[in-house]
Short mmCIF file of C-alpha atoms in Angstrom, two decimals:
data_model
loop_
_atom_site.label_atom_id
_atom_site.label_comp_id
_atom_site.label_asym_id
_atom_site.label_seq_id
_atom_site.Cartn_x
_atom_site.Cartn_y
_atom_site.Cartn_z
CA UNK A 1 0.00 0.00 0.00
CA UNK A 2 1.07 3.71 -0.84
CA UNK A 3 1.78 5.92 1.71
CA UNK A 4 -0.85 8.32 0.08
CA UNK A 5 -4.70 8.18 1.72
CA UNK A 6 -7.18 7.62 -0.18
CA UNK A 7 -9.46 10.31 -1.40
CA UNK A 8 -13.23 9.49 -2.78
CA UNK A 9 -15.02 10.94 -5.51
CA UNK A 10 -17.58 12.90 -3.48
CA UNK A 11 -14.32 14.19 -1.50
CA UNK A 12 -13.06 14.93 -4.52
CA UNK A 13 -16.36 16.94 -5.95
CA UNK A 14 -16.37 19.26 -2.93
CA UNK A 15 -12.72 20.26 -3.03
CA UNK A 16 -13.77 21.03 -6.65
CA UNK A 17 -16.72 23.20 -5.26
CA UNK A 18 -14.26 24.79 -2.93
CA UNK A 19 -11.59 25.45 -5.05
CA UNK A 20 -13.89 26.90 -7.57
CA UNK A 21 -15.42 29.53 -4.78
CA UNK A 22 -11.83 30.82 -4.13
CA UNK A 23 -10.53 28.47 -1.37
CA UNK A 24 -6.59 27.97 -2.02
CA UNK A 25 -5.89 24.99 -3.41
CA UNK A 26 -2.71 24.65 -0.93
CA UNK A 27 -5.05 24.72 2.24
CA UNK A 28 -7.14 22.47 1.03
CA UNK A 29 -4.55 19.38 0.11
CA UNK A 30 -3.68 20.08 3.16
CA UNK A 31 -6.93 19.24 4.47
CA UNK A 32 -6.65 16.12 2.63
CA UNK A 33 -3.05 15.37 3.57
CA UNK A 34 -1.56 15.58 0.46
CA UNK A 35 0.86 17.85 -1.43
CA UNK A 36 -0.95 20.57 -3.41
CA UNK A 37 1.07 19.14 -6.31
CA UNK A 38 -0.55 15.41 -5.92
CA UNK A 39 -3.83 17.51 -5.80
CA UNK A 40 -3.93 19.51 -8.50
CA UNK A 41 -2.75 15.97 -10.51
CA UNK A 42 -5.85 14.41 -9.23
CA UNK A 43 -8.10 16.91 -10.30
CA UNK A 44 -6.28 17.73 -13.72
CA UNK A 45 -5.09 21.05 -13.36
CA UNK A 46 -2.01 22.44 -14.75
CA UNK A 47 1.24 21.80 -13.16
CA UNK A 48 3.09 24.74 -12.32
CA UNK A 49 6.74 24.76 -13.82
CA UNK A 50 9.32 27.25 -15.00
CA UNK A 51 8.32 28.84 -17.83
CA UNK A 52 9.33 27.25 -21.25
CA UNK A 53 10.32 29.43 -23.87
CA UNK A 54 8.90 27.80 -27.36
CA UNK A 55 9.93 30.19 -29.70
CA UNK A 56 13.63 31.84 -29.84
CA UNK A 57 14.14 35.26 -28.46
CA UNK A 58 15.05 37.41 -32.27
CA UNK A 59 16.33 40.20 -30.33
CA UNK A 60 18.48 38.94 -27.56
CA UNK A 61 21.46 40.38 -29.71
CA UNK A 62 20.53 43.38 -29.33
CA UNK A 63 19.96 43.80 -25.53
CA UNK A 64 23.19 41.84 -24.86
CA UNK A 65 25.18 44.40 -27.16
CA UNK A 66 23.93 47.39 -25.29
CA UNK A 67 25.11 45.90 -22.25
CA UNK A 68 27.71 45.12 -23.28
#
């Protein structure tokens, strides 16, 4: 067995409800006893991350040069 508890649908559903009427999502994994990370993975919201750049920075020349 995991050392995670187990959290029910309906348990689920209100932290939903909550979450959606401005509750932190922090205090309430931690109602649950679980890392807000874990939490927002089991209700499918985004992971936070650093920041990925997708598309290269065209000017990045020129604010190093006038550094420079």
């Amino acid at each position: 067995m995991s050392g995670r508890p187990y959290i029910d649908g309906d348990t689920l559903q209100d932290i939903r409800n909550a979450y959606g009427m401005g509750v932190p999502l922090d205090q309430l994994a931690a109602q649950v006893g679980i890392t807000e990370p874990e939490l927002r993975r089991l209700l499918g919201l985004p992971q936070w991350g650093p920041e990925v750049q997708t598309q290269p920075d065209l000017f990045a020349d020129d604010r190093l040069d006038a550094v420079l």
